[in-house]
Amino acid sequence: MSGSRVLLVTGGSRGIGAAVCLAAAREGWRVAVNYASKRQAAEDVVRQISEAGGTAIAVQGDVGSEDGIEAIFSAIDAAFGRLDGLVNNAGIVGPPERIDEISTERLEWMLRVNVTGSIRCAAEAVKRMSTRHGGQGGAIVNLSSAAAVLGAPGQYVDYAATKGAIDSFTIGLAREVASEGVRVNAVRPGIIDTDIHASGGLPDRARDMAPSIPMQRPGTAGEVADAILYLLSDKATYVTGAILNVSGGR
Ligand code: NAP
């Protein structure tokens, strides 16, 4: 497997990111499983991949800090010496708050992780993948959200705005690097059953929202991973700048 493609999944320790890591390994990618603080969760993903015959490493690094990004890419350079795919998955929400309650600290933190982190990771990936830099090409998939178009009023307009930024960034970067062998796409998940809702103080959100979803149920992390794997794959060689809704019709 030493010549196989290498994928970095930010926030690969849990939820959608973990599902992407497991699915990518099944398809033959070697995987860097990034995490912020839950080392055991990342190591569990690595263990599952290894037990199934794949190759993975756990890589600590906060995408909201320059030191964290440097640590992530240094670890990949040392372990694999190449990079072929990036899933910009790490993302955070805050507890439900109106605009007049959102603190500057919360806003800066959200922008740093969801927007600056994704843009900086993409920049480091482009340096390694773009033919302009001597790379072999590659694919980037960004995690947007249905909130980018719905706006999340009364819950987290700041989070929605960060995902709107991801949509614009996806379109722009796709066009910027299209002639350099790098494809850039995004997925817009709707309500997916992961820990993110509990981390935002609404542990039952996925179940509570089911009646408002046309398909009447939340999605699974695996269903989002399938869409991401398609965008990373050679079945999508003419797809760039696309933003794919994975939202049960929402
Ligand atoms: P999740 O279950 O809360 O998992 C978040 C992951 O991101 C964890 O692996 C976490 O690492 C990592 N992470 C958080 N902050 C980080 C940081 N600063 N640096 C590096 N890693 C960090 O989230 P999820 O629901 O799978 O969501 C994944 C992505 O999909 C996010 O971008 C989210 O906005 C988007 N999305 C989710 C939904 C949904 O309904 N779930 C809907 C639309 C969009 P640790 O394990 O170390 O904490």
PDB file of C-alpha atoms in Angstrom, residues 1-183:
ATOM      1  CA  MET A   1       0.000   0.000   0.000  1.00  0.00           C
ATOM      2  CA  SER A   2       3.067   2.291   0.095  1.00  0.00           C
ATOM      3  CA  GLY A   3       2.194   3.952  -3.225  1.00  0.00           C
ATOM      4  CA  SER A   4      -1.483   4.512  -2.518  1.00  0.00           C
ATOM      5  CA  ARG A   5      -3.062   7.924  -2.215  1.00  0.00           C
ATOM      6  CA  VAL A   6      -2.967   9.862   1.031  1.00  0.00           C
ATOM      7  CA  LEU A   7      -5.985  11.665   2.496  1.00  0.00           C
ATOM      8  CA  LEU A   8      -6.103  14.154   5.362  1.00  0.00           C
ATOM      9  CA  VAL A   9      -9.431  14.371   7.171  1.00  0.00           C
ATOM     10  CA  THR A  10      -9.538  17.236   9.657  1.00  0.00           C
ATOM     11  CA  GLY A  11     -11.706  16.326  12.621  1.00  0.00           C
ATOM     12  CA  GLY A  12     -11.478  12.669  11.629  1.00  0.00           C
ATOM     13  CA  SER A  13     -11.890  11.329  15.154  1.00  0.00           C
ATOM     14  CA  ARG A  14     -15.681  11.476  15.380  1.00  0.00           C
ATOM     15  CA  GLY A  15     -18.923  11.962  13.469  1.00  0.00           C
ATOM     16  CA  ILE A  16     -18.804  12.645   9.737  1.00  0.00           C
ATOM     17  CA  GLY A  17     -15.001  12.841   9.720  1.00  0.00           C
ATOM     18  CA  ALA A  18     -14.598   9.396  11.292  1.00  0.00           C
ATOM     19  CA  ALA A  19     -17.055   7.927   8.759  1.00  0.00           C
ATOM     20  CA  VAL A  20     -15.015   9.498   5.940  1.00  0.00           C
ATOM     21  CA  CYS A  21     -11.764   8.040   7.326  1.00  0.00           C
ATOM     22  CA  LEU A  22     -13.226   4.522   7.529  1.00  0.00           C
ATOM     23  CA  ALA A  23     -14.845   4.681   4.080  1.00  0.00           C
ATOM     24  CA  ALA A  24     -11.709   6.147   2.470  1.00  0.00           C
ATOM     25  CA  ALA A  25      -9.513   3.425   3.961  1.00  0.00           C
ATOM     26  CA  ARG A  26     -11.890   0.802   2.550  1.00  0.00           C
ATOM     27  CA  GLU A  27     -11.331   2.389  -0.866  1.00  0.00           C
ATOM     28  CA  GLY A  28      -7.554   2.144  -0.506  1.00  0.00           C
ATOM     29  CA  TRP A  29      -6.587   5.621   0.719  1.00  0.00           C
ATOM     30  CA  ARG A  30      -3.940   5.937   3.406  1.00  0.00           C
ATOM     31  CA  VAL A  31      -5.519   8.241   5.966  1.00  0.00           C
ATOM     32  CA  ALA A  32      -4.319  10.954   8.349  1.00  0.00           C
ATOM     33  CA  VAL A  33      -6.956  11.145  11.080  1.00  0.00           C
ATOM     34  CA  ASN A  34      -6.736  14.623  12.565  1.00  0.00           C
ATOM     35  CA  TYR A  35      -8.234  15.464  15.947  1.00  0.00           C
ATOM     36  CA  ALA A  36      -8.174  18.400  18.346  1.00  0.00           C
ATOM     37  CA  SER A  37      -8.351  16.872  21.826  1.00  0.00           C
ATOM     38  CA  LYS A  38     -10.006  13.426  21.793  1.00  0.00           C
ATOM     39  CA  ARG A  39      -6.934  11.306  21.158  1.00  0.00           C
ATOM     40  CA  GLN A  40      -8.595   8.046  22.121  1.00  0.00           C
ATOM     41  CA  ALA A  41     -11.377   8.581  19.571  1.00  0.00           C
ATOM     42  CA  ALA A  42      -8.807   9.212  16.810  1.00  0.00           C
ATOM     43  CA  GLU A  43      -6.796   6.168  17.844  1.00  0.00           C
ATOM     44  CA  ASP A  44      -9.948   4.031  17.744  1.00  0.00           C
ATOM     45  CA  VAL A  45     -10.484   5.093  14.113  1.00  0.00           C
ATOM     46  CA  VAL A  46      -6.850   4.267  13.309  1.00  0.00           C
ATOM     47  CA  ARG A  47      -7.185   0.878  15.005  1.00  0.00           C
ATOM     48  CA  GLN A  48     -10.342   0.015  13.045  1.00  0.00           C
ATOM     49  CA  ILE A  49      -8.566   0.912   9.801  1.00  0.00           C
ATOM     50  CA  SER A  50      -5.470  -1.114  10.711  1.00  0.00           C
ATOM     51  CA  GLU A  51      -7.543  -4.139  11.734  1.00  0.00           C
ATOM     52  CA  ALA A  52      -9.223  -4.045   8.316  1.00  0.00           C
ATOM     53  CA  GLY A  53      -5.805  -4.061   6.621  1.00  0.00           C
ATOM     54  CA  GLY A  54      -5.549  -0.333   5.876  1.00  0.00           C
ATOM     55  CA  THR A  55      -3.008   2.343   6.799  1.00  0.00           C
ATOM     56  CA  ALA A  56      -3.751   5.338   9.015  1.00  0.00           C
ATOM     57  CA  ILE A  57      -2.112   7.659  11.512  1.00  0.00           C
ATOM     58  CA  ALA A  58      -3.650   9.882  14.189  1.00  0.00           C
ATOM     59  CA  VAL A  59      -2.500  13.499  13.952  1.00  0.00           C
ATOM     60  CA  GLN A  60      -3.182  15.998  16.725  1.00  0.00           C
ATOM     61  CA  GLY A  61      -3.576  19.631  15.701  1.00  0.00           C
ATOM     62  CA  ASP A  62      -6.051  22.457  16.253  1.00  0.00           C
ATOM     63  CA  VAL A  63      -7.001  23.805  12.815  1.00  0.00           C
ATOM     64  CA  GLY A  64      -7.865  27.071  14.547  1.00  0.00           C
ATOM     65  CA  SER A  65      -4.189  27.758  15.246  1.00  0.00           C
ATOM     66  CA  GLU A  66      -1.223  28.190  12.947  1.00  0.00           C
ATOM     67  CA  ASP A  67       0.881  25.917  15.176  1.00  0.00           C
ATOM     68  CA  GLY A  68      -1.768  23.239  14.893  1.00  0.00           C
ATOM     69  CA  ILE A  69      -1.834  23.423  11.104  1.00  0.00           C
ATOM     70  CA  GLU A  70       1.933  23.276  10.937  1.00  0.00           C
ATOM     71  CA  ALA A  71       1.934  20.201  13.201  1.00  0.00           C
ATOM     72  CA  ILE A  72      -0.671  18.439  11.045  1.00  0.00           C
ATOM     73  CA  PHE A  73       1.133  18.949   7.744  1.00  0.00           C
ATOM     74  CA  SER A  74       4.593  18.222   9.195  1.00  0.00           C
ATOM     75  CA  ALA A  75       3.293  14.906  10.511  1.00  0.00           C
ATOM     76  CA  ILE A  76       1.862  14.000   7.085  1.00  0.00           C
ATOM     77  CA  ASP A  77       5.078  15.010   5.294  1.00  0.00           C
ATOM     78  CA  ALA A  78       7.113  12.864   7.690  1.00  0.00           C
ATOM     79  CA  ALA A  79       4.819   9.823   7.597  1.00  0.00           C
ATOM     80  CA  PHE A  80       3.807   9.739   3.929  1.00  0.00           C
ATOM     81  CA  GLY A  81       5.761  12.373   1.967  1.00  0.00           C
ATOM     82  CA  ARG A  82       2.734  13.080  -0.215  1.00  0.00           C
ATOM     83  CA  LEU A  83      -0.852  14.303  -0.076  1.00  0.00           C
ATOM     84  CA  ASP A  84      -3.598  13.598  -2.595  1.00  0.00           C
ATOM     85  CA  GLY A  85      -6.797  14.563  -0.817  1.00  0.00           C
ATOM     86  CA  LEU A  86      -8.080  16.874   1.913  1.00  0.00           C
ATOM     87  CA  VAL A  87     -11.460  16.811   3.607  1.00  0.00           C
ATOM     88  CA  ASN A  88     -11.916  20.085   5.460  1.00  0.00           C
ATOM     89  CA  ASN A  89     -14.313  18.595   7.975  1.00  0.00           C
ATOM     90  CA  ALA A  90     -13.344  20.013  11.406  1.00  0.00           C
ATOM     91  CA  GLY A  91     -16.073  22.404  12.458  1.00  0.00           C
ATOM     92  CA  ILE A  92     -17.794  23.748  15.554  1.00  0.00           C
ATOM     93  CA  VAL A  93     -21.105  25.281  16.593  1.00  0.00           C
ATOM     94  CA  GLY A  94     -21.901  27.272  19.695  1.00  0.00           C
ATOM     95  CA  PRO A  95     -24.974  27.042  21.904  1.00  0.00           C
ATOM     96  CA  PRO A  96     -28.130  28.655  20.469  1.00  0.00           C
ATOM     97  CA  GLU A  97     -27.806  32.425  20.828  1.00  0.00           C
ATOM     98  CA  ARG A  98     -29.344  35.453  19.150  1.00  0.00           C
ATOM     99  CA  ILE A  99     -27.119  38.022  17.471  1.00  0.00           C
ATOM    100  CA  ASP A 100     -27.383  40.315  20.515  1.00  0.00           C
ATOM    101  CA  GLU A 101     -25.987  37.558  22.751  1.00  0.00           C
ATOM    102  CA  ILE A 102     -23.083  36.332  20.639  1.00  0.00           C
ATOM    103  CA  SER A 103     -19.782  37.405  22.192  1.00  0.00           C
ATOM    104  CA  THR A 104     -16.821  38.618  20.161  1.00  0.00           C
ATOM    105  CA  GLU A 105     -14.777  35.740  21.633  1.00  0.00           C
ATOM    106  CA  ARG A 106     -17.253  33.157  20.365  1.00  0.00           C
ATOM    107  CA  LEU A 107     -17.424  34.804  16.938  1.00  0.00           C
ATOM    108  CA  GLU A 108     -13.646  34.944  16.564  1.00  0.00           C
ATOM    109  CA  TRP A 109     -13.301  31.321  17.665  1.00  0.00           C
ATOM    110  CA  MET A 110     -15.930  30.150  15.182  1.00  0.00           C
ATOM    111  CA  LEU A 111     -14.369  32.086  12.312  1.00  0.00           C
ATOM    112  CA  ARG A 112     -10.903  30.819  13.239  1.00  0.00           C
ATOM    113  CA  VAL A 113     -11.850  27.130  13.259  1.00  0.00           C
ATOM    114  CA  ASN A 114     -14.529  26.980  10.540  1.00  0.00           C
ATOM    115  CA  VAL A 115     -13.197  29.528   8.055  1.00  0.00           C
ATOM    116  CA  THR A 116      -9.521  30.342   8.660  1.00  0.00           C
ATOM    117  CA  GLY A 117      -8.793  26.699   9.503  1.00  0.00           C
ATOM    118  CA  SER A 118     -10.376  25.429   6.286  1.00  0.00           C
ATOM    119  CA  ILE A 119      -8.698  28.060   4.109  1.00  0.00           C
ATOM    120  CA  ARG A 120      -5.273  27.512   5.687  1.00  0.00           C
ATOM    121  CA  CYS A 121      -5.518  23.715   5.394  1.00  0.00           C
ATOM    122  CA  ALA A 122      -6.535  24.089   1.745  1.00  0.00           C
ATOM    123  CA  ALA A 123      -3.552  26.372   1.169  1.00  0.00           C
ATOM    124  CA  GLU A 124      -1.147  23.814   2.631  1.00  0.00           C
ATOM    125  CA  ALA A 125      -2.809  21.068   0.582  1.00  0.00           C
ATOM    126  CA  VAL A 126      -2.541  23.074  -2.643  1.00  0.00           C
ATOM    127  CA  LYS A 127       1.187  23.588  -1.970  1.00  0.00           C
ATOM    128  CA  ARG A 128       1.569  19.799  -1.952  1.00  0.00           C
ATOM    129  CA  MET A 129      -0.938  18.803  -4.678  1.00  0.00           C
ATOM    130  CA  SER A 130      -0.924  21.526  -7.348  1.00  0.00           C
ATOM    131  CA  THR A 131       1.084  20.827 -10.507  1.00  0.00           C
ATOM    132  CA  ARG A 132       2.200  24.460 -10.226  1.00  0.00           C
ATOM    133  CA  HIS A 133       4.153  23.373  -7.137  1.00  0.00           C
ATOM    134  CA  GLY A 134       5.381  20.099  -8.646  1.00  0.00           C
ATOM    135  CA  GLY A 135       2.533  18.017  -7.200  1.00  0.00           C
ATOM    136  CA  GLN A 136       0.472  15.272  -8.834  1.00  0.00           C
ATOM    137  CA  GLY A 137      -2.927  16.948  -8.453  1.00  0.00           C
ATOM    138  CA  GLY A 138      -5.607  16.032  -5.937  1.00  0.00           C
ATOM    139  CA  ALA A 139      -9.038  16.748  -4.546  1.00  0.00           C
ATOM    140  CA  ILE A 140     -10.379  18.903  -1.725  1.00  0.00           C
ATOM    141  CA  VAL A 141     -13.841  18.536  -0.208  1.00  0.00           C
ATOM    142  CA  ASN A 142     -15.083  21.241   2.141  1.00  0.00           C
ATOM    143  CA  LEU A 143     -17.850  20.767   4.702  1.00  0.00           C
ATOM    144  CA  SER A 144     -20.458  23.436   4.275  1.00  0.00           C
ATOM    145  CA  SER A 145     -23.938  23.118   5.814  1.00  0.00           C
ATOM    146  CA  ALA A 146     -27.571  23.584   4.861  1.00  0.00           C
ATOM    147  CA  ALA A 147     -27.276  26.472   7.345  1.00  0.00           C
ATOM    148  CA  ALA A 148     -25.323  28.360   4.669  1.00  0.00           C
ATOM    149  CA  VAL A 149     -28.567  28.837   2.751  1.00  0.00           C
ATOM    150  CA  LEU A 150     -31.105  28.616   5.609  1.00  0.00           C
ATOM    151  CA  GLY A 151     -29.206  31.053   7.868  1.00  0.00           C
ATOM    152  CA  ALA A 152     -29.978  29.328  11.218  1.00  0.00           C
ATOM    153  CA  PRO A 153     -31.983  32.301  12.598  1.00  0.00           C
ATOM    154  CA  GLY A 154     -32.365  32.287  16.380  1.00  0.00           C
ATOM    155  CA  GLN A 155     -29.874  29.430  16.721  1.00  0.00           C
ATOM    156  CA  TYR A 156     -26.471  30.321  15.311  1.00  0.00           C
ATOM    157  CA  VAL A 157     -26.310  32.873  12.537  1.00  0.00           C
ATOM    158  CA  ASP A 158     -22.552  33.072  13.150  1.00  0.00           C
ATOM    159  CA  TYR A 159     -22.127  29.380  12.326  1.00  0.00           C
ATOM    160  CA  ALA A 160     -24.337  29.770   9.230  1.00  0.00           C
ATOM    161  CA  ALA A 161     -22.205  32.696   8.085  1.00  0.00           C
ATOM    162  CA  THR A 162     -19.022  30.632   8.424  1.00  0.00           C
ATOM    163  CA  LYS A 163     -20.579  27.999   6.169  1.00  0.00           C
ATOM    164  CA  GLY A 164     -21.626  30.663   3.656  1.00  0.00           C
ATOM    165  CA  ALA A 165     -17.965  31.626   3.550  1.00  0.00           C
ATOM    166  CA  ILE A 166     -17.078  28.000   2.843  1.00  0.00           C
ATOM    167  CA  ASP A 167     -19.453  27.994  -0.144  1.00  0.00           C
ATOM    168  CA  SER A 168     -17.805  31.110  -1.634  1.00  0.00           C
ATOM    169  CA  PHE A 169     -14.342  29.762  -0.912  1.00  0.00           C
ATOM    170  CA  THR A 170     -15.192  26.468  -2.631  1.00  0.00           C
ATOM    171  CA  ILE A 171     -16.316  28.235  -5.812  1.00  0.00           C
ATOM    172  CA  GLY A 172     -13.316  30.566  -5.907  1.00  0.00           C
ATOM    173  CA  LEU A 173     -10.622  28.048  -5.085  1.00  0.00           C
ATOM    174  CA  ALA A 174     -12.089  25.521  -7.547  1.00  0.00           C
ATOM    175  CA  ARG A 175     -11.660  28.043 -10.357  1.00  0.00           C
ATOM    176  CA  GLU A 176      -8.247  29.186  -9.119  1.00  0.00           C
ATOM    177  CA  VAL A 177      -6.650  25.723  -9.182  1.00  0.00           C
ATOM    178  CA  ALA A 178      -8.745  23.944 -11.841  1.00  0.00           C
ATOM    179  CA  SER A 179      -5.915  24.009 -14.367  1.00  0.00           C
ATOM    180  CA  GLU A 180      -3.408  22.713 -11.786  1.00  0.00           C
ATOM    181  CA  GLY A 181      -4.923  19.248 -11.304  1.00  0.00           C
ATOM    182  CA  VAL A 182      -6.756  20.110  -8.104  1.00  0.00           C
ATOM    183  CA  ARG A 183     -10.539  19.745  -7.838  1.00  0.00           C
TER     184      ARG A 183
END
